[in-house]
mmCIF file of C-alpha atoms and ligand atoms in Angstrom:
data_model
loop_
_atom_site.group_PDB
_atom_site.id
_atom_site.type_symbol
_atom_site.label_atom_id
_atom_site.label_comp_id
_atom_site.label_asym_id
_atom_site.label_seq_id
_atom_site.Cartn_x
_atom_site.Cartn_y
_atom_site.Cartn_z
ATOM 1 C CA MET A 19 -207.047 58.211 -15.123
ATOM 2 C CA ARG A 20 -209.536 57.898 -12.103
ATOM 3 C CA LEU A 21 -205.829 55.776 -10.017
ATOM 4 C CA LEU A 22 -204.456 59.625 -10.536
ATOM 5 C CA GLU A 23 -207.421 61.375 -8.842
ATOM 6 C CA PRO A 24 -207.181 62.865 -5.346
ATOM 7 C CA TYR A 25 -209.740 61.030 -3.198
ATOM 8 C CA GLN A 26 -210.953 63.433 0.078
ATOM 9 C CA LEU A 27 -210.707 60.793 3.200
ATOM 10 C CA GLY A 28 -212.640 62.643 5.543
ATOM 11 C CA ASP A 29 -210.778 65.663 6.311
ATOM 12 C CA LEU A 30 -207.555 64.675 5.016
ATOM 13 C CA THR A 31 -207.059 64.807 1.018
ATOM 14 C CA LEU A 32 -205.359 62.257 -0.781
ATOM 15 C CA GLU A 33 -203.406 63.222 -3.678
ATOM 16 C CA ASN A 34 -203.924 60.003 -5.783
ATOM 17 C CA ARG A 35 -206.447 56.598 -5.272
ATOM 18 C CA LEU A 36 -202.653 54.720 -4.186
ATOM 19 C CA VAL A 37 -202.522 52.868 -1.487
ATOM 20 C CA MET A 38 -199.500 51.350 0.005
ATOM 21 C CA ALA A 39 -200.692 48.030 1.874
ATOM 22 C CA PRO A 40 -199.445 47.243 4.646
ATOM 23 C CA MET A 41 -196.193 44.874 4.503
ATOM 24 C CA THR A 42 -193.636 43.414 6.637
ATOM 25 C CA ARG A 43 -190.131 43.780 6.033
ATOM 26 C CA ASN A 44 -189.075 42.743 9.441
ATOM 27 C CA ARG A 45 -186.348 45.599 9.494
ATOM 28 C CA ALA A 46 -186.724 47.305 12.901
ATOM 29 C CA PRO A 47 -184.448 45.170 15.524
ATOM 30 C CA GLY A 48 -185.239 45.393 19.013
ATOM 31 C CA CYS A 49 -188.807 46.465 17.737
ATOM 32 C CA LEU A 50 -188.109 49.848 17.114
ATOM 33 C CA PRO A 51 -188.760 52.267 13.961
ATOM 34 C CA ASN A 52 -185.779 53.831 12.626
ATOM 35 C CA GLU A 53 -183.588 56.200 10.173
ATOM 36 C CA ARG A 54 -183.824 52.948 7.650
ATOM 37 C CA MET A 55 -187.224 52.614 7.989
ATOM 38 C CA ALA A 56 -188.177 56.291 7.344
ATOM 39 C CA ARG A 57 -186.205 56.497 4.154
ATOM 40 C CA TYR A 58 -188.369 53.329 2.749
ATOM 41 C CA TYR A 59 -191.378 55.155 3.510
ATOM 42 C CA VAL A 60 -190.081 58.362 1.907
ATOM 43 C CA GLN A 61 -189.331 57.070 -0.949
ATOM 44 C CA ARG A 62 -193.268 55.643 -1.395
ATOM 45 C CA ALA A 63 -194.314 59.213 0.303
ATOM 46 C CA THR A 64 -196.204 59.898 -3.661
ATOM 47 C CA ALA A 65 -198.842 57.035 -2.699
ATOM 48 C CA GLY A 66 -201.573 58.715 -2.072
ATOM 49 C CA LEU A 67 -201.462 57.039 1.254
ATOM 50 C CA ILE A 68 -199.093 54.199 2.696
ATOM 51 C CA VAL A 69 -200.469 52.107 5.202
ATOM 52 C CA SER A 70 -197.273 51.062 7.455
ATOM 53 C CA GLU A 71 -196.003 47.631 8.079
ATOM 54 C CA GLY A 72 -197.999 45.439 10.578
ATOM 55 C CA THR A 73 -196.876 46.619 14.726
ATOM 56 C CA GLN A 74 -197.762 44.896 17.287
ATOM 57 C CA ILE A 75 -200.063 46.967 20.090
ATOM 58 C CA ALA A 76 -197.933 44.785 22.802
ATOM 59 C CA THR A 77 -195.987 42.154 23.428
ATOM 60 C CA VAL A 78 -197.303 39.312 23.166
ATOM 61 C CA ALA A 79 -198.715 40.487 20.007
ATOM 62 C CA GLN A 80 -195.797 40.004 18.134
ATOM 63 C CA GLY A 81 -195.658 36.875 15.813
ATOM 64 C CA TYR A 82 -192.085 37.797 13.846
ATOM 65 C CA GLN A 83 -188.482 38.561 14.048
ATOM 66 C CA ASP A 84 -187.978 42.497 14.710
ATOM 67 C CA THR A 85 -191.413 43.743 13.419
ATOM 68 C CA PRO A 86 -191.978 47.024 15.334
ATOM 69 C CA GLY A 87 -194.078 48.135 17.940
ATOM 70 C CA ILE A 88 -196.338 50.948 18.598
ATOM 71 C CA HIS A 89 -196.875 50.401 22.679
ATOM 72 C CA THR A 90 -193.745 52.628 24.666
ATOM 73 C CA GLU A 91 -192.627 55.472 24.673
ATOM 74 C CA GLU A 92 -189.165 54.976 22.525
ATOM 75 C CA GLN A 93 -191.374 52.853 19.824
ATOM 76 C CA ARG A 94 -193.439 56.248 19.883
ATOM 77 C CA ASP A 95 -190.570 58.351 19.436
ATOM 78 C CA GLY A 96 -188.536 56.177 16.713
ATOM 79 C CA TRP A 97 -192.188 56.157 14.234
ATOM 80 C CA ARG A 98 -192.298 60.559 15.102
ATOM 81 C CA ARG A 99 -188.804 60.006 12.732
ATOM 82 C CA VAL A 100 -190.702 58.208 10.193
ATOM 83 C CA THR A 101 -193.970 60.241 9.711
ATOM 84 C CA ASP A 102 -191.769 63.114 9.988
ATOM 85 C CA ALA A 103 -190.156 62.552 7.047
ATOM 86 C CA VAL A 104 -192.499 61.424 5.687
ATOM 87 C CA HIS A 105 -194.906 64.227 6.003
ATOM 88 C CA ARG A 106 -192.026 66.703 4.991
ATOM 89 C CA ALA A 107 -192.097 64.464 1.747
ATOM 90 C CA GLY A 108 -195.632 65.506 1.517
ATOM 91 C CA GLY A 109 -196.691 61.585 1.692
ATOM 92 C CA HIS A 110 -199.713 60.781 4.489
ATOM 93 C CA ILE A 111 -199.632 57.237 6.541
ATOM 94 C CA PHE A 112 -201.926 55.044 8.744
ATOM 95 C CA ALA A 113 -199.996 52.876 11.514
ATOM 96 C CA GLN A 114 -201.220 49.051 10.907
ATOM 97 C CA LEU A 115 -202.491 48.493 14.530
ATOM 98 C CA TRP A 116 -202.582 44.339 14.854
ATOM 99 C CA HIS A 117 -201.926 41.107 17.483
ATOM 100 C CA VAL A 118 -201.305 38.568 15.745
ATOM 101 C CA GLY A 119 -203.130 36.126 18.623
ATOM 102 C CA ARG A 120 -201.697 32.949 18.435
ATOM 103 C CA VAL A 121 -199.706 33.080 15.541
ATOM 104 C CA SER A 122 -197.203 33.631 18.021
ATOM 105 C CA HIS A 123 -193.917 31.468 19.787
ATOM 106 C CA SER A 124 -192.954 32.420 24.060
ATOM 107 C CA TYR A 125 -189.540 32.238 21.435
ATOM 108 C CA TYR A 126 -190.358 35.822 20.690
ATOM 109 C CA HIS A 127 -191.046 37.475 24.331
ATOM 110 C CA GLY A 128 -191.549 34.695 26.516
ATOM 111 C CA LEU A 129 -194.798 34.932 27.038
ATOM 112 C CA ARG A 130 -197.615 32.785 26.044
ATOM 113 C CA PRO A 131 -199.529 33.451 22.908
ATOM 114 C CA VAL A 132 -202.956 34.266 23.584
ATOM 115 C CA ALA A 133 -206.259 33.508 21.355
ATOM 116 C CA PRO A 134 -209.838 33.083 21.283
ATOM 117 C CA SER A 135 -209.437 29.833 21.806
ATOM 118 C CA ALA A 136 -206.879 26.617 23.037
ATOM 119 C CA VAL A 137 -206.353 26.106 19.152
ATOM 120 C CA PRO A 138 -202.706 26.193 17.840
ATOM 121 C CA PRO A 139 -202.436 27.112 14.217
ATOM 122 C CA PRO A 140 -201.008 24.495 11.784
ATOM 123 C CA GLY A 141 -197.508 24.272 11.051
ATOM 124 C CA LYS A 142 -194.200 25.929 12.732
ATOM 125 C CA ALA A 143 -193.608 29.588 14.067
ATOM 126 C CA TYR A 144 -191.805 32.036 11.380
ATOM 127 C CA ILE A 145 -188.613 31.774 13.595
ATOM 128 C CA PRO A 146 -185.205 32.402 11.377
ATOM 129 C CA GLU A 147 -182.778 29.364 11.041
ATOM 130 C CA ASN A 148 -185.310 27.811 13.542
ATOM 131 C CA PRO A 149 -188.675 26.891 12.829
ATOM 132 C CA LEU A 150 -190.807 25.775 15.815
ATOM 133 C CA PRO A 151 -193.649 24.287 15.944
ATOM 134 C CA TYR A 152 -196.608 26.732 16.759
ATOM 135 C CA GLU A 153 -197.782 26.828 21.081
ATOM 136 C CA THR A 154 -201.180 25.830 22.160
ATOM 137 C CA PRO A 155 -202.337 29.594 23.293
ATOM 138 C CA HIS A 156 -203.731 30.790 26.301
ATOM 139 C CA ALA A 157 -208.170 31.046 25.063
ATOM 140 C CA LEU A 158 -208.568 34.811 26.598
ATOM 141 C CA THR A 159 -211.158 35.192 29.873
ATOM 142 C CA VAL A 160 -213.614 37.862 29.056
ATOM 143 C CA ALA A 161 -211.826 40.178 31.528
ATOM 144 C CA GLU A 162 -208.332 39.724 29.436
ATOM 145 C CA ILE A 163 -210.515 40.025 25.825
ATOM 146 C CA GLY A 164 -211.250 43.286 27.733
ATOM 147 C CA GLU A 165 -207.829 44.184 28.307
ATOM 148 C CA VAL A 166 -206.726 43.704 24.813
ATOM 149 C CA ILE A 167 -209.376 46.216 24.026
ATOM 150 C CA GLU A 168 -207.376 48.486 25.803
ATOM 151 C CA GLN A 169 -204.239 47.560 24.712
ATOM 152 C CA PHE A 170 -205.981 48.252 21.029
ATOM 153 C CA ARG A 171 -206.774 51.475 22.137
ATOM 154 C CA HIS A 172 -203.235 52.292 24.181
ATOM 155 C CA ALA A 173 -201.898 51.872 20.640
ATOM 156 C CA ALA A 174 -204.107 53.975 18.794
ATOM 157 C CA ARG A 175 -202.772 56.677 21.069
ATOM 158 C CA VAL A 176 -199.830 55.908 20.656
ATOM 159 C CA ALA A 177 -199.777 56.247 17.097
ATOM 160 C CA ARG A 178 -201.612 59.584 17.289
ATOM 161 C CA ASP A 179 -199.271 61.314 18.786
ATOM 162 C CA ALA A 180 -196.381 59.503 17.368
ATOM 163 C CA GLY A 181 -197.684 62.112 14.418
ATOM 164 C CA PHE A 182 -199.698 59.269 12.365
ATOM 165 C CA ASP A 183 -202.469 60.897 10.062
ATOM 166 C CA GLY A 184 -204.582 57.707 11.426
ATOM 167 C CA VAL A 185 -204.637 53.826 11.724
ATOM 168 C CA GLU A 186 -205.965 50.680 10.440
ATOM 169 C CA ILE A 187 -207.195 47.878 12.463
ATOM 170 C CA HIS A 188 -205.387 44.767 11.284
ATOM 171 C CA GLY A 189 -208.733 42.240 11.288
ATOM 172 C CA ALA A 190 -207.075 40.119 8.631
ATOM 173 C CA ASN A 191 -205.093 37.057 7.304
ATOM 174 C CA GLY A 192 -206.019 34.930 10.642
ATOM 175 C CA TYR A 193 -204.300 36.840 13.159
ATOM 176 C CA LEU A 194 -206.372 37.749 16.613
ATOM 177 C CA ILE A 195 -209.293 39.639 15.130
ATOM 178 C CA ASP A 196 -209.966 37.103 12.308
ATOM 179 C CA GLN A 197 -209.523 34.225 15.094
ATOM 180 C CA PHE A 198 -212.449 35.232 16.919
ATOM 181 C CA LEU A 199 -214.910 36.028 13.708
ATOM 182 C CA ARG A 200 -214.314 32.429 12.046
ATOM 183 C CA SER A 201 -215.718 29.315 13.377
ATOM 184 C CA GLY A 202 -212.668 27.217 12.815
ATOM 185 C CA THR A 203 -210.753 29.557 14.787
ATOM 186 C CA ASN A 204 -213.325 30.710 17.498
ATOM 187 C CA GLN A 205 -214.726 27.422 19.879
ATOM 188 C CA ARG A 206 -215.789 29.708 22.602
ATOM 189 C CA GLN A 207 -219.150 29.498 24.960
ATOM 190 C CA ASP A 208 -219.528 32.463 25.964
ATOM 191 C CA GLU A 209 -220.854 36.114 24.005
ATOM 192 C CA TYR A 210 -217.637 36.289 22.371
ATOM 193 C CA GLY A 211 -218.670 32.487 20.344
ATOM 194 C CA GLY A 212 -221.061 30.482 18.871
ATOM 195 C CA SER A 213 -223.136 32.536 16.523
ATOM 196 C CA VAL A 214 -222.068 34.807 14.291
ATOM 197 C CA GLU A 215 -223.075 38.059 15.986
ATOM 198 C CA ASN A 216 -221.202 36.454 18.570
ATOM 199 C CA ARG A 217 -217.825 36.354 16.722
ATOM 200 C CA CYS A 218 -218.025 39.467 15.575
ATOM 201 C CA ARG A 219 -218.125 41.059 18.572
ATOM 202 C CA PHE A 220 -214.339 41.642 19.243
ATOM 203 C CA LEU A 221 -213.784 42.895 15.619
ATOM 204 C CA LEU A 222 -216.802 45.598 16.628
ATOM 205 C CA GLU A 223 -215.440 46.210 20.057
ATOM 206 C CA VAL A 224 -212.068 46.648 19.522
ATOM 207 C CA THR A 225 -212.840 49.369 16.151
ATOM 208 C CA ARG A 226 -215.569 51.194 18.190
ATOM 209 C CA ALA A 227 -212.460 51.823 20.980
ATOM 210 C CA VAL A 228 -209.799 53.029 18.585
ATOM 211 C CA VAL A 229 -212.498 54.943 16.584
ATOM 212 C CA GLU A 230 -213.347 57.063 19.883
ATOM 213 C CA ILE A 231 -209.085 58.008 19.765
ATOM 214 C CA TRP A 232 -209.535 59.825 16.649
ATOM 215 C CA SER A 233 -211.345 62.200 14.910
ATOM 216 C CA ASP A 234 -213.282 61.775 12.227
ATOM 217 C CA ARG A 235 -212.379 59.128 9.526
ATOM 218 C CA ARG A 236 -209.589 58.384 10.420
ATOM 219 C CA VAL A 237 -209.261 54.595 11.468
ATOM 220 C CA GLY A 238 -210.257 51.887 8.892
ATOM 221 C CA VAL A 239 -210.325 48.438 9.242
ATOM 222 C CA ARG A 240 -208.583 45.693 6.796
ATOM 223 C CA LEU A 241 -210.874 41.736 6.452
ATOM 224 C CA SER A 242 -209.662 38.837 4.504
ATOM 225 C CA PRO A 243 -212.947 37.423 4.208
ATOM 226 C CA GLY A 244 -211.346 35.133 1.403
ATOM 227 C CA GLY A 245 -208.518 34.729 2.938
ATOM 228 C CA THR A 246 -207.185 31.181 4.510
ATOM 229 C CA THR A 247 -203.566 32.453 5.785
ATOM 230 C CA ASN A 248 -202.799 31.189 9.185
ATOM 231 C CA GLY A 249 -205.484 28.241 9.393
ATOM 232 C CA ALA A 250 -207.816 30.641 8.988
ATOM 233 C CA VAL A 251 -211.147 28.556 8.093
ATOM 234 C CA ASP A 252 -214.655 29.355 8.947
ATOM 235 C CA GLU A 253 -217.697 26.821 7.240
ATOM 236 C CA ASN A 254 -219.567 29.680 6.201
ATOM 237 C CA PRO A 255 -217.383 33.025 5.669
ATOM 238 C CA VAL A 256 -220.451 34.497 3.498
ATOM 239 C CA ALA A 257 -222.473 34.560 5.878
ATOM 240 C CA THR A 258 -219.355 35.476 8.867
ATOM 241 C CA PHE A 259 -218.066 38.420 6.496
ATOM 242 C CA SER A 260 -221.425 39.686 5.703
ATOM 243 C CA THR A 261 -222.437 40.187 9.566
ATOM 244 C CA ALA A 262 -219.069 41.825 10.155
ATOM 245 C CA ILE A 263 -219.105 44.299 7.081
ATOM 246 C CA SER A 264 -223.084 45.173 8.364
ATOM 247 C CA GLY A 265 -221.689 45.391 12.000
ATOM 248 C CA LEU A 266 -218.816 47.905 10.986
ATOM 249 C CA ASP A 267 -221.209 49.798 8.109
ATOM 250 C CA ALA A 268 -223.110 50.882 11.283
ATOM 251 C CA ILE A 269 -219.886 52.270 12.965
ATOM 252 C CA ALA A 270 -220.222 56.520 12.563
ATOM 253 C CA GLY A 271 -217.130 58.118 11.988
ATOM 254 C CA LEU A 272 -214.808 54.518 10.503
ATOM 255 C CA GLY A 273 -212.647 56.110 7.671
ATOM 256 C CA TYR A 274 -212.860 53.106 5.188
ATOM 257 C CA LEU A 275 -213.159 49.221 4.575
ATOM 258 C CA HIS A 276 -209.945 47.274 3.029
ATOM 259 C CA ILE A 277 -210.858 44.346 1.763
ATOM 260 C CA VAL A 278 -207.798 41.462 0.671
ATOM 261 C CA GLU A 279 -208.926 40.581 -2.300
ATOM 262 C CA ALA A 280 -209.777 37.349 -2.707
ATOM 263 C CA PRO A 281 -212.610 34.747 -3.950
ATOM 264 C CA VAL A 282 -215.208 33.809 -1.035
ATOM 265 C CA GLY A 283 -215.495 30.096 -0.115
ATOM 266 C CA THR A 284 -219.426 29.071 0.570
ATOM 267 C CA SER A 285 -220.858 27.005 2.411
ATOM 268 C CA GLY A 286 -222.863 24.883 0.126
ATOM 269 C CA PRO A 287 -221.265 22.931 -3.022
ATOM 270 C CA ASP A 288 -223.225 24.473 -5.476
ATOM 271 C CA GLU A 289 -222.962 28.019 -4.253
ATOM 272 C CA ARG A 290 -220.412 29.850 -6.403
ATOM 273 C CA ALA A 291 -217.582 31.565 -4.593
ATOM 274 C CA VAL A 292 -218.570 35.434 -4.105
ATOM 275 C CA CYS A 293 -215.811 38.213 -5.065
ATOM 276 C CA ALA A 294 -215.278 39.840 -1.463
ATOM 277 C CA THR A 295 -214.460 43.383 -2.858
ATOM 278 C CA GLU A 296 -218.365 42.832 -4.624
ATOM 279 C CA LEU A 297 -219.495 41.818 -1.286
ATOM 280 C CA ALA A 298 -218.134 44.697 1.320
ATOM 281 C CA ARG A 299 -219.617 47.190 -1.805
ATOM 282 C CA SER A 300 -222.623 45.834 -1.304
ATOM 283 C CA LEU A 301 -222.780 46.073 2.037
ATOM 284 C CA TYR A 302 -220.683 49.067 3.304
ATOM 285 C CA ARG A 303 -220.954 52.232 2.455
ATOM 286 C CA GLY A 304 -218.556 54.260 3.008
ATOM 287 C CA THR A 305 -214.720 54.552 1.371
ATOM 288 C CA LEU A 306 -213.473 50.933 0.129
ATOM 289 C CA ILE A 307 -209.601 49.681 -0.749
ATOM 290 C CA THR A 308 -209.432 47.033 -2.192
ATOM 291 C CA THR A 309 -205.848 44.888 -2.709
ATOM 292 C CA GLY A 310 -204.834 41.733 -4.074
ATOM 293 C CA GLY A 311 -203.375 41.119 -7.071
ATOM 294 C CA TYR A 312 -203.888 44.175 -9.146
ATOM 295 C CA THR A 313 -201.869 45.861 -12.059
ATOM 296 C CA PRO A 314 -202.357 50.018 -12.340
ATOM 297 C CA GLU A 315 -204.338 48.991 -15.323
ATOM 298 C CA ALA A 316 -206.873 46.293 -13.519
ATOM 299 C CA ALA A 317 -207.131 48.698 -10.890
ATOM 300 C CA GLU A 318 -208.361 51.471 -13.297
ATOM 301 C CA HIS A 319 -211.233 49.295 -14.232
ATOM 302 C CA LEU A 320 -212.204 48.536 -10.957
ATOM 303 C CA LEU A 321 -212.392 52.536 -10.342
ATOM 304 C CA GLU A 322 -214.117 53.267 -13.742
ATOM 305 C CA LYS A 323 -216.605 50.771 -12.642
ATOM 306 C CA GLU A 324 -216.826 52.202 -9.276
ATOM 307 C CA CYS A 325 -216.011 48.985 -7.636
ATOM 308 C CA ALA A 326 -213.548 50.868 -5.253
ATOM 309 C CA ASP A 327 -213.196 53.979 -4.065
ATOM 310 C CA LEU A 328 -209.133 53.277 -3.307
ATOM 311 C CA VAL A 329 -206.724 50.536 -4.676
ATOM 312 C CA GLY A 330 -204.120 48.542 -2.316
ATOM 313 C CA PHE A 331 -200.518 47.782 -4.287
ATOM 314 C CA GLY A 332 -198.217 45.722 -2.226
ATOM 315 C CA ARG A 333 -195.800 44.021 -4.091
ATOM 316 C CA LEU A 334 -195.701 46.633 -6.825
ATOM 317 C CA PHE A 335 -194.735 48.990 -4.527
ATOM 318 C CA ILE A 336 -191.944 46.944 -2.072
ATOM 319 C CA ALA A 337 -190.481 47.449 -6.108
ATOM 320 C CA ASN A 338 -191.654 50.593 -7.205
ATOM 321 C CA PRO A 339 -190.759 53.252 -4.478
ATOM 322 C CA ASP A 340 -191.819 55.683 -7.172
ATOM 323 C CA LEU A 341 -195.353 53.699 -8.790
ATOM 324 C CA VAL A 342 -197.224 56.718 -8.814
ATOM 325 C CA GLU A 343 -194.917 58.752 -11.127
ATOM 326 C CA ARG A 344 -194.639 55.102 -13.493
ATOM 327 C CA VAL A 345 -198.317 54.743 -13.708
ATOM 328 C CA ARG A 346 -198.550 58.296 -14.497
ATOM 329 C CA ARG A 347 -195.732 58.061 -17.231
ATOM 330 C CA HIS A 348 -197.041 54.488 -19.038
ATOM 331 C CA ALA A 349 -193.368 53.674 -17.352
ATOM 332 C CA PRO A 350 -192.175 49.486 -17.272
ATOM 333 C CA LEU A 351 -192.410 48.713 -13.965
ATOM 334 C CA ASN A 352 -189.909 46.899 -11.715
ATOM 335 C CA GLU A 353 -190.068 43.240 -10.056
ATOM 336 C CA ALA A 354 -190.287 42.516 -6.247
ATOM 337 C CA ASP A 355 -187.843 39.862 -5.404
ATOM 338 C CA ARG A 356 -189.324 37.521 -2.900
ATOM 339 C CA SER A 357 -185.608 36.712 -1.026
ATOM 340 C CA THR A 358 -185.520 40.183 0.269
ATOM 341 C CA PHE A 359 -189.104 40.857 1.634
ATOM 342 C CA TYR A 360 -188.260 39.405 4.570
ATOM 343 C CA SER A 361 -185.075 39.064 4.970
ATOM 344 C CA ARG A 362 -182.645 41.748 6.929
ATOM 345 C CA GLY A 363 -180.409 44.161 4.993
ATOM 346 C CA ASP A 364 -180.387 47.770 2.920
ATOM 347 C CA HIS A 365 -180.553 45.075 -0.550
ATOM 348 C CA GLY A 366 -184.196 44.530 -1.815
ATOM 349 C CA TYR A 367 -185.573 47.524 0.519
ATOM 350 C CA LEU A 368 -183.716 50.509 -0.059
ATOM 351 C CA ASP A 369 -182.193 49.822 -3.242
ATOM 352 C CA TYR A 370 -185.094 49.453 -5.711
ATOM 353 C CA PRO A 371 -184.631 52.085 -8.723
ATOM 354 C CA ALA A 372 -186.859 55.009 -9.104
ATOM 355 C CA LEU A 373 -187.042 56.721 -12.839
ATOM 356 C CA VAL A 374 -185.788 59.456 -11.824
ATOM 357 C CA ALA A 375 -182.520 57.713 -10.251
ATOM 358 C CA ARG A 376 -182.062 56.143 -13.396
ATOM 359 C CA VAL A 377 -182.390 59.671 -15.734
ATOM 360 C CA GLU A 378 -180.070 60.744 -13.488
ATOM 361 C CA ASN A 379 -177.971 58.067 -14.103
ATOM 362 C CA LEU A 380 -177.781 58.469 -17.578
HETATM 363 C C1 FMN B 412 -193.712 41.221 1.756
HETATM 364 C C2 FMN B 412 -195.324 41.462 2.645
HETATM 365 C C3 FMN B 412 -195.511 41.657 3.931
HETATM 366 C C4 FMN B 412 -196.430 41.549 3.934
HETATM 367 N N1 FMN B 412 -196.513 42.162 5.297
HETATM 368 C C5 FMN B 412 -198.358 42.381 5.373
HETATM 369 C C6 FMN B 412 -198.685 42.996 7.093
HETATM 370 O O1 FMN B 412 -197.745 43.260 7.452
HETATM 371 N N2 FMN B 412 -200.043 43.348 6.964
HETATM 372 C C7 FMN B 412 -201.571 43.050 6.225
HETATM 373 O O2 FMN B 412 -202.209 43.475 6.341
HETATM 374 N N3 FMN B 412 -201.077 42.285 4.855
HETATM 375 C C8 FMN B 412 -199.464 41.913 4.954
HETATM 376 N N4 FMN B 412 -199.388 41.717 3.288
HETATM 377 C C9 FMN B 412 -200.123 41.622 2.132
HETATM 378 C C10 FMN B 412 -200.183 43.528 1.126
HETATM 379 O O3 FMN B 412 -200.904 43.649 1.961
HETATM 380 C C11 FMN B 412 -201.064 43.093 0.385
HETATM 381 O O4 FMN B 412 -202.049 41.972 0.673
HETATM 382 C C12 FMN B 412 -200.802 42.025 -0.677
HETATM 383 O O5 FMN B 412 -199.530 41.342 -1.011
HETATM 384 C C13 FMN B 412 -201.440 41.536 -2.149
HETATM 385 O O6 FMN B 412 -200.915 42.683 -2.665
HETATM 386 P P1 FMN B 412 -200.196 42.803 -3.815
HETATM 387 O O7 FMN B 412 -200.290 41.669 -4.942
HETATM 388 O O8 FMN B 412 -200.434 44.231 -4.368
HETATM 389 O O9 FMN B 412 -198.904 42.473 -3.808
HETATM 390 C C14 FMN B 412 -197.818 41.651 3.122
HETATM 391 C C15 FMN B 412 -197.374 41.279 1.861
HETATM 392 C C16 FMN B 412 -196.113 40.845 1.588
HETATM 393 C C17 FMN B 412 -195.757 40.597 0.107
#
């Protein structure tokens, strides 16, 4: 099977082509990575590559309860225990660098959320037991944008010092970078807004800054051209993402582009929606990962057609810590329990059964 063949990502040899997609699990009290998280990732270390849950690059970049950070020494030391454990288990792990922008709330940190423009997201902030309306964010000045880029650079260094194999820049799902990309959330008149090129500037500056910190091919970027999560709307997403992806293609040393698959809407009523992965494949010449609703069979088909190089699995990796072995054996898959995705305990986190444990239990 193509899925089970090794893949060369720069100087990193991935054992197979299954990527564990980044998934927030809210199990980091105090925003500190811990032993339970190490166990969770070790259980899944046979993935060709693990992309960690979103990790905030600064205090104000946090948007949800108990998500881990990647900007303090204590967080670095916590992550070091996770990365050491994953490496001892033979795995590879990248940190997902995350700034939620306006999808934050002062409830978490006492600070005013920031965004390209002073436009609040729709709905309420995801605060357990007490959802609060989102606040109107502070529109970053050009000088402050420079500071956020420095925060990305700093977090990239912390990730390197914490023993990660690389980093993925979270440019998807309506968070800060996506807020800059989209015409609906970016209403700036300066060099970071207006034209498509200007809206792409922040993404490309962040990416270049992070690539400078890491060695060759150890930085990926995640985009969701077809997504509308968190009020991510754009008047012409095909044009916006074509420019963004071409811009990334021109950055030497970038390791991969990671697409969250969903059909990309178009501006005209007569035009057909575009497949996000196909759009990326046509414009990006490097390693392409695609994630979003794939079964192992669908993923295999995609790889055979060379539509992507690696395939990400989210919920299947939550429910099947030994997903790779199950694919190898064509074994049945466990189903993920949504009610424990963001809950606190070990249940639904550390207790999904693996085939070997099942055999041992017989
Ligand atoms: C519980 C959960 C948490 C997620 N957290 C993140 C995240 O932190 N960063 C991110 O880029 N995507 C996140 N996602 C999206 C997944 O990476 C993935 O794109 C999505 O689940 C679709 O893939 P799947 O159909 O294989 O599950 C999350 C998804 C789930 C189910």
